[in-house]
């Protein structure tokens, strides 16, 4: 997501230093990020590159579908199934509810008056939504987020989870950020995640997971979900590194892959454990090469899903 609009006030950029990266990652993110550091030290690949990282047996279960058709064709809604709600199944995650929020909406640009209206985000008011960003070649963030979300749904359903979407390309615009949070709350989600890709300057690379600060102001109160959300964020970040081989952001998070924010309505209004993930920077050519690859998006979906599975299993 571009840092412009409702959930997009820019954090102060901080360039990471390799020394601080080692300490922060070891303290904040499970063994997967530490493994990435070891890989960096041995392979000397440098930050921001999607190097060849071995995929574990669990992640390989989803890699076979990496060549599946992209976007909506990959996971079309079958007849008789409500687009925004998946079926519960049997498996280790049976009884668990996951809400996936594909950031933005492919048709938001046609509804500027609707998405520009102000909504309550708990601590103040911001625009309902934005159009999101895109690669220099025009691949839209909203298209990316839907594709990754649909791939995640398939993976999580196979584990028995009930999966609900905030939107599945089935709305003309939105929903607004306050409604996105409300959908997760009303579903009593065991975990919720908002999928995005950033629109930062060229040269800024890597992913980061945004976790809620402990906010208690206005109608926002994240004190009960701050700790479990951080746990969820750490697990997602660790799995994302391990499965995709992507490096943590080199422009926010001090190399930890984690950023704490208090200005996002989607987090401030949540009453269930929730995080955002920026899967990469669409405006940088190296990150864009990954984000536009169907095979890489399958890995991204696998990495995020495995982090959620780890969190739900405890």
mmCIF file of C-alpha atoms in Angstrom:
data_model
loop_
_atom_site.group_PDB
_atom_site.id
_atom_site.type_symbol
_atom_site.label_atom_id
_atom_site.label_comp_id
_atom_site.label_asym_id
_atom_site.label_seq_id
_atom_site.Cartn_x
_atom_site.Cartn_y
_atom_site.Cartn_z
ATOM 1 C CA UNK A 1 0.000 0.000 0.000
ATOM 2 C CA UNK A 2 1.205 3.455 -0.690
ATOM 3 C CA UNK A 3 1.558 5.592 2.420
ATOM 4 C CA UNK A 4 -1.073 8.056 1.221
ATOM 5 C CA UNK A 5 -4.616 8.152 2.566
ATOM 6 C CA UNK A 6 -6.509 6.328 5.301
ATOM 7 C CA UNK A 7 -4.069 3.788 6.643
ATOM 8 C CA UNK A 8 -1.045 5.233 5.013
ATOM 9 C CA UNK A 9 0.617 8.036 7.003
ATOM 10 C CA UNK A 10 4.346 7.489 6.458
ATOM 11 C CA UNK A 11 6.454 6.233 9.332
ATOM 12 C CA UNK A 12 9.783 7.962 9.664
ATOM 13 C CA UNK A 13 12.196 6.049 7.377
ATOM 14 C CA UNK A 14 15.063 4.376 9.150
ATOM 15 C CA UNK A 15 17.898 2.785 7.214
ATOM 16 C CA UNK A 16 19.028 -0.427 8.824
ATOM 17 C CA UNK A 17 22.539 -1.289 9.805
ATOM 18 C CA UNK A 18 23.643 -4.903 9.659
ATOM 19 C CA UNK A 19 24.852 -4.861 13.285
ATOM 20 C CA UNK A 20 21.505 -3.635 14.587
ATOM 21 C CA UNK A 21 19.729 -6.072 12.284
ATOM 22 C CA UNK A 22 21.344 -9.081 13.942
ATOM 23 C CA UNK A 23 20.424 -8.012 17.472
ATOM 24 C CA UNK A 24 16.875 -6.918 16.644
ATOM 25 C CA UNK A 25 15.989 -9.983 14.652
ATOM 26 C CA UNK A 26 17.287 -12.355 17.284
ATOM 27 C CA UNK A 27 15.147 -10.612 19.892
ATOM 28 C CA UNK A 28 11.955 -10.059 17.953
ATOM 29 C CA UNK A 29 11.437 -12.666 15.306
ATOM 30 C CA UNK A 30 11.648 -16.455 15.697
ATOM 31 C CA UNK A 31 14.338 -18.618 14.237
ATOM 32 C CA UNK A 32 13.359 -18.072 10.615
ATOM 33 C CA UNK A 33 14.700 -14.518 10.520
ATOM 34 C CA UNK A 34 17.867 -15.640 12.256
ATOM 35 C CA UNK A 35 18.153 -18.298 9.577
ATOM 36 C CA UNK A 36 17.912 -15.612 6.947
ATOM 37 C CA UNK A 37 20.809 -13.766 8.554
ATOM 38 C CA UNK A 38 22.920 -16.905 8.478
ATOM 39 C CA UNK A 39 22.019 -17.380 4.850
ATOM 40 C CA UNK A 40 22.997 -13.761 4.133
ATOM 41 C CA UNK A 41 26.324 -14.224 5.865
ATOM 42 C CA UNK A 42 27.137 -17.401 3.968
ATOM 43 C CA UNK A 43 25.796 -16.483 0.544
ATOM 44 C CA UNK A 44 26.689 -12.768 0.773
ATOM 45 C CA UNK A 45 23.626 -11.955 -1.311
ATOM 46 C CA UNK A 46 22.984 -8.506 0.162
ATOM 47 C CA UNK A 47 19.699 -7.014 1.403
ATOM 48 C CA UNK A 48 16.568 -6.866 -0.693
ATOM 49 C CA UNK A 49 17.251 -9.832 -2.942
ATOM 50 C CA UNK A 50 14.874 -12.776 -3.155
ATOM 51 C CA UNK A 51 17.533 -15.446 -2.903
ATOM 52 C CA UNK A 52 17.027 -19.186 -3.260
ATOM 53 C CA UNK A 53 16.045 -20.331 0.224
ATOM 54 C CA UNK A 54 15.212 -23.991 0.777
ATOM 55 C CA UNK A 55 11.499 -24.665 1.284
ATOM 56 C CA UNK A 56 10.560 -26.951 4.135
ATOM 57 C CA UNK A 57 8.402 -30.027 3.706
ATOM 58 C CA UNK A 58 5.388 -28.158 5.063
ATOM 59 C CA UNK A 59 5.803 -25.259 2.659
ATOM 60 C CA UNK A 60 6.345 -27.590 -0.268
ATOM 61 C CA UNK A 61 2.786 -28.839 0.063
ATOM 62 C CA UNK A 62 1.549 -25.591 -1.435
ATOM 63 C CA UNK A 63 4.336 -24.984 -3.910
ATOM 64 C CA UNK A 64 2.963 -27.406 -6.453
ATOM 65 C CA UNK A 65 0.231 -24.921 -7.304
ATOM 66 C CA UNK A 66 2.714 -22.129 -7.968
ATOM 67 C CA UNK A 67 2.094 -22.470 -11.685
ATOM 68 C CA UNK A 68 -1.682 -22.198 -11.298
ATOM 69 C CA UNK A 69 -3.422 -19.457 -13.305
ATOM 70 C CA UNK A 70 -3.011 -16.036 -11.740
ATOM 71 C CA UNK A 71 -5.506 -13.778 -9.959
ATOM 72 C CA UNK A 72 -9.224 -14.592 -10.126
ATOM 73 C CA UNK A 73 -8.754 -17.514 -12.504
ATOM 74 C CA UNK A 74 -6.583 -19.265 -9.934
ATOM 75 C CA UNK A 75 -9.269 -19.550 -7.305
ATOM 76 C CA UNK A 76 -12.661 -18.787 -8.814
ATOM 77 C CA UNK A 77 -15.556 -19.066 -6.389
ATOM 78 C CA UNK A 78 -17.329 -22.390 -7.016
ATOM 79 C CA UNK A 79 -21.109 -22.492 -7.587
ATOM 80 C CA UNK A 80 -23.174 -22.293 -4.416
ATOM 81 C CA UNK A 81 -20.437 -20.687 -2.354
ATOM 82 C CA UNK A 82 -20.709 -17.170 -1.009
ATOM 83 C CA UNK A 83 -17.726 -15.223 -2.405
ATOM 84 C CA UNK A 84 -16.644 -13.649 0.891
ATOM 85 C CA UNK A 85 -17.020 -16.699 3.138
ATOM 86 C CA UNK A 86 -15.253 -20.027 2.780
ATOM 87 C CA UNK A 87 -16.491 -23.389 4.019
ATOM 88 C CA UNK A 88 -15.281 -24.854 7.279
ATOM 89 C CA UNK A 89 -13.433 -28.131 6.895
ATOM 90 C CA UNK A 90 -11.798 -30.829 8.900
ATOM 91 C CA UNK A 91 -8.146 -30.653 9.838
ATOM 92 C CA UNK A 92 -5.846 -29.209 12.471
ATOM 93 C CA UNK A 93 -7.445 -25.756 12.150
ATOM 94 C CA UNK A 94 -11.054 -26.945 12.267
ATOM 95 C CA UNK A 95 -13.099 -24.494 14.321
ATOM 96 C CA UNK A 96 -10.662 -21.634 13.734
ATOM 97 C CA UNK A 97 -11.770 -18.501 11.868
ATOM 98 C CA UNK A 98 -9.329 -16.476 9.779
ATOM 99 C CA UNK A 99 -10.319 -13.133 8.256
ATOM 100 C CA UNK A 100 -8.265 -12.036 5.261
ATOM 101 C CA UNK A 101 -8.443 -8.410 4.178
ATOM 102 C CA UNK A 102 -7.215 -7.934 0.581
ATOM 103 C CA UNK A 103 -6.101 -4.308 0.645
ATOM 104 C CA UNK A 104 -7.940 -1.752 -1.474
ATOM 105 C CA UNK A 105 -10.263 -2.723 -4.338
ATOM 106 C CA UNK A 106 -9.529 -2.934 -8.074
ATOM 107 C CA UNK A 107 -12.435 -0.560 -8.818
ATOM 108 C CA UNK A 108 -11.733 2.071 -6.147
ATOM 109 C CA UNK A 109 -10.401 4.464 -8.776
ATOM 110 C CA UNK A 110 -13.888 4.676 -10.285
ATOM 111 C CA UNK A 111 -15.412 5.744 -6.957
ATOM 112 C CA UNK A 112 -13.262 8.607 -5.722
ATOM 113 C CA UNK A 113 -16.056 10.442 -3.906
ATOM 114 C CA UNK A 114 -16.994 7.322 -1.947
ATOM 115 C CA UNK A 115 -13.470 6.357 -0.929
ATOM 116 C CA UNK A 116 -12.480 9.938 -0.076
ATOM 117 C CA UNK A 117 -15.206 10.424 2.541
ATOM 118 C CA UNK A 118 -13.987 10.595 6.133
ATOM 119 C CA UNK A 119 -14.565 7.709 8.546
ATOM 120 C CA UNK A 120 -13.731 7.196 12.199
ATOM 121 C CA UNK A 121 -10.500 5.242 12.729
ATOM 122 C CA UNK A 122 -10.699 5.251 16.514
ATOM 123 C CA UNK A 123 -8.220 8.020 17.287
ATOM 124 C CA UNK A 124 -9.271 10.470 14.552
ATOM 125 C CA UNK A 125 -10.818 10.490 11.084
ATOM 126 C CA UNK A 126 -9.329 9.542 7.717
ATOM 127 C CA UNK A 127 -10.457 8.722 4.208
ATOM 128 C CA UNK A 128 -12.545 5.586 3.733
ATOM 129 C CA UNK A 129 -9.948 3.912 1.487
ATOM 130 C CA UNK A 130 -7.483 4.623 -1.326
ATOM 131 C CA UNK A 131 -6.759 3.177 -4.741
ATOM 132 C CA UNK A 132 -3.473 1.691 -3.541
ATOM 133 C CA UNK A 133 -0.268 1.725 -5.535
ATOM 134 C CA UNK A 134 1.042 -0.193 -8.563
ATOM 135 C CA UNK A 135 4.243 -1.283 -10.262
ATOM 136 C CA UNK A 136 5.765 0.974 -12.888
ATOM 137 C CA UNK A 137 4.295 -1.353 -15.503
ATOM 138 C CA UNK A 138 0.788 -0.887 -14.104
ATOM 139 C CA UNK A 139 0.250 -4.060 -12.047
ATOM 140 C CA UNK A 140 -2.128 -2.815 -9.365
ATOM 141 C CA UNK A 141 -1.720 -3.452 -5.664
ATOM 142 C CA UNK A 142 -5.428 -4.307 -5.423
ATOM 143 C CA UNK A 143 -4.959 -7.025 -8.027
ATOM 144 C CA UNK A 144 -1.946 -8.364 -6.145
ATOM 145 C CA UNK A 145 -3.704 -8.451 -2.779
ATOM 146 C CA UNK A 146 -6.710 -10.356 -4.125
ATOM 147 C CA UNK A 147 -4.520 -12.951 -5.797
ATOM 148 C CA UNK A 148 -2.437 -13.617 -2.678
ATOM 149 C CA UNK A 149 -5.563 -13.677 -0.492
ATOM 150 C CA UNK A 150 -7.276 -16.255 -2.720
ATOM 151 C CA UNK A 151 -4.206 -18.461 -2.677
ATOM 152 C CA UNK A 152 -4.116 -18.185 1.117
ATOM 153 C CA UNK A 153 -7.766 -19.167 1.339
ATOM 154 C CA UNK A 154 -7.088 -22.395 -0.511
ATOM 155 C CA UNK A 155 -4.172 -23.248 1.770
ATOM 156 C CA UNK A 156 -5.969 -22.424 5.009
ATOM 157 C CA UNK A 157 -9.134 -24.261 4.028
ATOM 158 C CA UNK A 158 -7.070 -27.391 3.438
ATOM 159 C CA UNK A 159 -6.050 -27.127 7.088
ATOM 160 C CA UNK A 160 -9.705 -26.947 8.155
ATOM 161 C CA UNK A 161 -9.982 -23.217 8.879
ATOM 162 C CA UNK A 162 -13.047 -21.146 8.096
ATOM 163 C CA UNK A 163 -11.853 -18.232 5.958
ATOM 164 C CA UNK A 164 -13.710 -14.962 5.500
ATOM 165 C CA UNK A 165 -12.788 -12.076 3.218
ATOM 166 C CA UNK A 166 -13.517 -8.390 3.691
ATOM 167 C CA UNK A 167 -13.973 -8.227 -0.087
ATOM 168 C CA UNK A 168 -13.423 -10.673 -2.905
ATOM 169 C CA UNK A 169 -13.683 -8.431 -5.950
ATOM 170 C CA UNK A 170 -17.445 -8.624 -5.383
ATOM 171 C CA UNK A 171 -17.958 -4.968 -4.408
ATOM 172 C CA UNK A 172 -17.836 -1.876 -6.624
ATOM 173 C CA UNK A 173 -15.522 -0.129 -4.114
ATOM 174 C CA UNK A 174 -14.152 -0.439 -0.589
ATOM 175 C CA UNK A 175 -15.063 -1.448 1.995
ATOM 176 C CA UNK A 176 -13.917 1.433 4.169
ATOM 177 C CA UNK A 177 -11.187 0.748 6.688
ATOM 178 C CA UNK A 178 -13.601 0.852 9.633
ATOM 179 C CA UNK A 179 -15.825 -1.782 8.016
ATOM 180 C CA UNK A 180 -12.802 -3.961 7.266
ATOM 181 C CA UNK A 181 -11.996 -4.016 10.981
ATOM 182 C CA UNK A 182 -15.640 -4.606 11.866
ATOM 183 C CA UNK A 183 -15.860 -7.669 9.607
ATOM 184 C CA UNK A 184 -13.064 -9.343 11.560
ATOM 185 C CA UNK A 185 -14.624 -8.373 14.881
ATOM 186 C CA UNK A 186 -18.077 -9.659 13.975
ATOM 187 C CA UNK A 187 -16.579 -12.931 12.737
ATOM 188 C CA UNK A 188 -14.834 -13.348 16.128
ATOM 189 C CA UNK A 189 -11.740 -14.139 14.101
ATOM 190 C CA UNK A 190 -8.977 -16.085 15.770
ATOM 191 C CA UNK A 191 -6.582 -14.218 13.485
ATOM 192 C CA UNK A 192 -6.981 -11.443 10.924
ATOM 193 C CA UNK A 193 -4.509 -10.105 8.385
ATOM 194 C CA UNK A 194 -4.548 -7.310 5.835
ATOM 195 C CA UNK A 195 -2.560 -7.966 2.652
ATOM 196 C CA UNK A 196 -0.715 -5.072 0.994
ATOM 197 C CA UNK A 197 2.303 -4.094 -1.082
ATOM 198 C CA UNK A 198 4.055 -0.780 -0.530
ATOM 199 C CA UNK A 199 4.614 2.209 -2.792
ATOM 200 C CA UNK A 200 7.904 3.465 -1.363
ATOM 201 C CA UNK A 201 10.752 5.139 -3.287
ATOM 202 C CA UNK A 202 12.993 3.148 -5.615
ATOM 203 C CA UNK A 203 15.761 1.398 -3.686
ATOM 204 C CA UNK A 204 13.534 0.736 -0.697
ATOM 205 C CA UNK A 205 13.058 -3.023 -0.689
ATOM 206 C CA UNK A 206 11.809 -5.906 1.366
ATOM 207 C CA UNK A 207 8.717 -6.787 3.359
ATOM 208 C CA UNK A 208 7.480 -5.665 6.734
ATOM 209 C CA UNK A 209 4.684 -6.720 9.050
ATOM 210 C CA UNK A 210 2.780 -3.952 10.848
ATOM 211 C CA UNK A 211 1.548 -4.748 14.362
ATOM 212 C CA UNK A 212 -0.737 -2.587 16.512
ATOM 213 C CA UNK A 213 0.542 -0.436 19.317
ATOM 214 C CA UNK A 214 -1.328 -0.574 22.628
ATOM 215 C CA UNK A 215 -3.739 2.257 21.848
ATOM 216 C CA UNK A 216 -6.404 3.505 24.266
ATOM 217 C CA UNK A 217 -7.907 6.699 22.885
ATOM 218 C CA UNK A 218 -11.268 7.690 21.472
ATOM 219 C CA UNK A 219 -13.074 4.551 20.317
ATOM 220 C CA UNK A 220 -9.794 2.648 19.878
ATOM 221 C CA UNK A 221 -8.628 0.147 22.478
ATOM 222 C CA UNK A 222 -6.053 -2.363 21.320
ATOM 223 C CA UNK A 223 -4.592 -3.132 24.747
ATOM 224 C CA UNK A 224 -5.968 -6.680 24.803
ATOM 225 C CA UNK A 225 -4.888 -7.551 21.267
ATOM 226 C CA UNK A 226 -1.483 -5.849 21.139
ATOM 227 C CA UNK A 227 0.483 -8.791 22.571
ATOM 228 C CA UNK A 228 -1.220 -11.600 20.608
ATOM 229 C CA UNK A 229 -1.049 -9.475 17.459
ATOM 230 C CA UNK A 230 2.693 -9.098 17.911
ATOM 231 C CA UNK A 231 2.992 -12.857 18.333
ATOM 232 C CA UNK A 232 1.036 -13.302 15.114
ATOM 233 C CA UNK A 233 3.224 -10.732 13.362
ATOM 234 C CA UNK A 234 6.466 -12.371 14.451
ATOM 235 C CA UNK A 235 5.299 -15.765 13.244
ATOM 236 C CA UNK A 236 4.138 -14.386 9.896
ATOM 237 C CA UNK A 237 7.433 -12.527 9.415
ATOM 238 C CA UNK A 238 9.482 -15.619 10.245
ATOM 239 C CA UNK A 239 7.537 -17.872 7.906
ATOM 240 C CA UNK A 240 7.554 -15.266 5.139
ATOM 241 C CA UNK A 241 11.361 -15.107 5.209
ATOM 242 C CA UNK A 242 11.726 -18.865 5.275
ATOM 243 C CA UNK A 243 9.339 -19.619 2.414
ATOM 244 C CA UNK A 244 9.912 -16.659 0.075
ATOM 245 C CA UNK A 245 13.573 -15.936 0.789
ATOM 246 C CA UNK A 246 12.694 -12.225 0.884
ATOM 247 C CA UNK A 247 14.631 -9.884 3.140
ATOM 248 C CA UNK A 248 13.055 -7.684 5.817
ATOM 249 C CA UNK A 249 12.521 -4.057 4.820
ATOM 250 C CA UNK A 250 15.622 -1.915 4.488
ATOM 251 C CA UNK A 251 13.696 1.324 5.096
ATOM 252 C CA UNK A 252 11.469 0.710 8.138
ATOM 253 C CA UNK A 253 11.678 -1.660 11.106
ATOM 254 C CA UNK A 254 15.463 -1.537 11.568
ATOM 255 C CA UNK A 255 15.804 -4.791 9.669
ATOM 256 C CA UNK A 256 13.470 -6.749 11.965
ATOM 257 C CA UNK A 257 10.609 -7.003 9.462
ATOM 258 C CA UNK A 258 8.290 -5.610 12.174
ATOM 259 C CA UNK A 259 6.826 -2.128 12.539
ATOM 260 C CA UNK A 260 4.563 -0.950 15.377
ATOM 261 C CA UNK A 261 1.970 1.672 14.432
ATOM 262 C CA UNK A 262 -0.856 3.488 16.181
ATOM 263 C CA UNK A 263 -2.370 5.381 13.240
ATOM 264 C CA UNK A 264 -4.074 2.609 11.266
ATOM 265 C CA UNK A 265 -7.838 2.316 11.510
ATOM 266 C CA UNK A 266 -7.757 -1.320 10.458
ATOM 267 C CA UNK A 267 -5.701 -2.086 13.582
ATOM 268 C CA UNK A 268 -7.010 0.554 15.990
ATOM 269 C CA UNK A 269 -10.601 -0.646 15.608
ATOM 270 C CA UNK A 270 -9.814 -4.352 15.748
ATOM 271 C CA UNK A 271 -10.865 -6.405 18.771
ATOM 272 C CA UNK A 272 -9.207 -9.578 17.443
ATOM 273 C CA UNK A 273 -5.493 -10.319 16.831
ATOM 274 C CA UNK A 274 -4.629 -8.582 13.584
ATOM 275 C CA UNK A 275 -1.611 -7.486 11.530
ATOM 276 C CA UNK A 276 -0.865 -5.919 8.161
ATOM 277 C CA UNK A 277 1.823 -7.211 5.823
ATOM 278 C CA UNK A 278 3.546 -5.152 3.136
ATOM 279 C CA UNK A 279 4.888 -7.930 0.925
ATOM 280 C CA UNK A 280 7.362 -5.733 -0.919
ATOM 281 C CA UNK A 281 7.778 -2.378 -2.661
ATOM 282 C CA UNK A 282 5.919 -2.217 -5.957
ATOM 283 C CA UNK A 283 7.853 0.866 -7.061
ATOM 284 C CA UNK A 284 11.217 -0.867 -6.930
ATOM 285 C CA UNK A 285 12.063 -3.001 -9.965
ATOM 286 C CA UNK A 286 13.652 -5.845 -7.987
ATOM 287 C CA UNK A 287 10.713 -6.215 -5.618
ATOM 288 C CA UNK A 288 8.274 -5.730 -8.493
ATOM 289 C CA UNK A 289 9.813 -8.688 -10.327
ATOM 290 C CA UNK A 290 8.778 -10.875 -7.398
ATOM 291 C CA UNK A 291 5.375 -9.311 -6.813
ATOM 292 C CA UNK A 292 4.370 -9.804 -10.448
ATOM 293 C CA UNK A 293 5.397 -13.471 -10.472
ATOM 294 C CA UNK A 294 2.640 -16.013 -9.920
ATOM 295 C CA UNK A 295 5.157 -18.519 -8.553
ATOM 296 C CA UNK A 296 6.442 -15.997 -6.013
ATOM 297 C CA UNK A 297 2.916 -15.003 -4.999
ATOM 298 C CA UNK A 298 2.235 -18.655 -4.231
ATOM 299 C CA UNK A 299 5.274 -18.646 -1.946
ATOM 300 C CA UNK A 300 4.058 -15.423 -0.345
ATOM 301 C CA UNK A 301 0.650 -16.977 0.309
ATOM 302 C CA UNK A 302 2.336 -20.078 1.728
ATOM 303 C CA UNK A 303 4.631 -18.088 3.990
ATOM 304 C CA UNK A 304 1.841 -15.904 5.373
ATOM 305 C CA UNK A 305 -0.471 -18.892 5.818
ATOM 306 C CA UNK A 306 2.152 -20.919 7.668
ATOM 307 C CA UNK A 307 2.696 -18.012 10.047
ATOM 308 C CA UNK A 308 -1.038 -17.888 10.741
ATOM 309 C CA UNK A 309 -1.163 -21.682 11.196
ATOM 310 C CA UNK A 310 1.693 -21.514 13.711
ATOM 311 C CA UNK A 311 -0.085 -18.782 15.655
ATOM 312 C CA UNK A 312 -3.392 -20.650 15.738
ATOM 313 C CA UNK A 313 -1.755 -23.870 16.882
ATOM 314 C CA UNK A 314 -0.046 -22.010 19.721
#
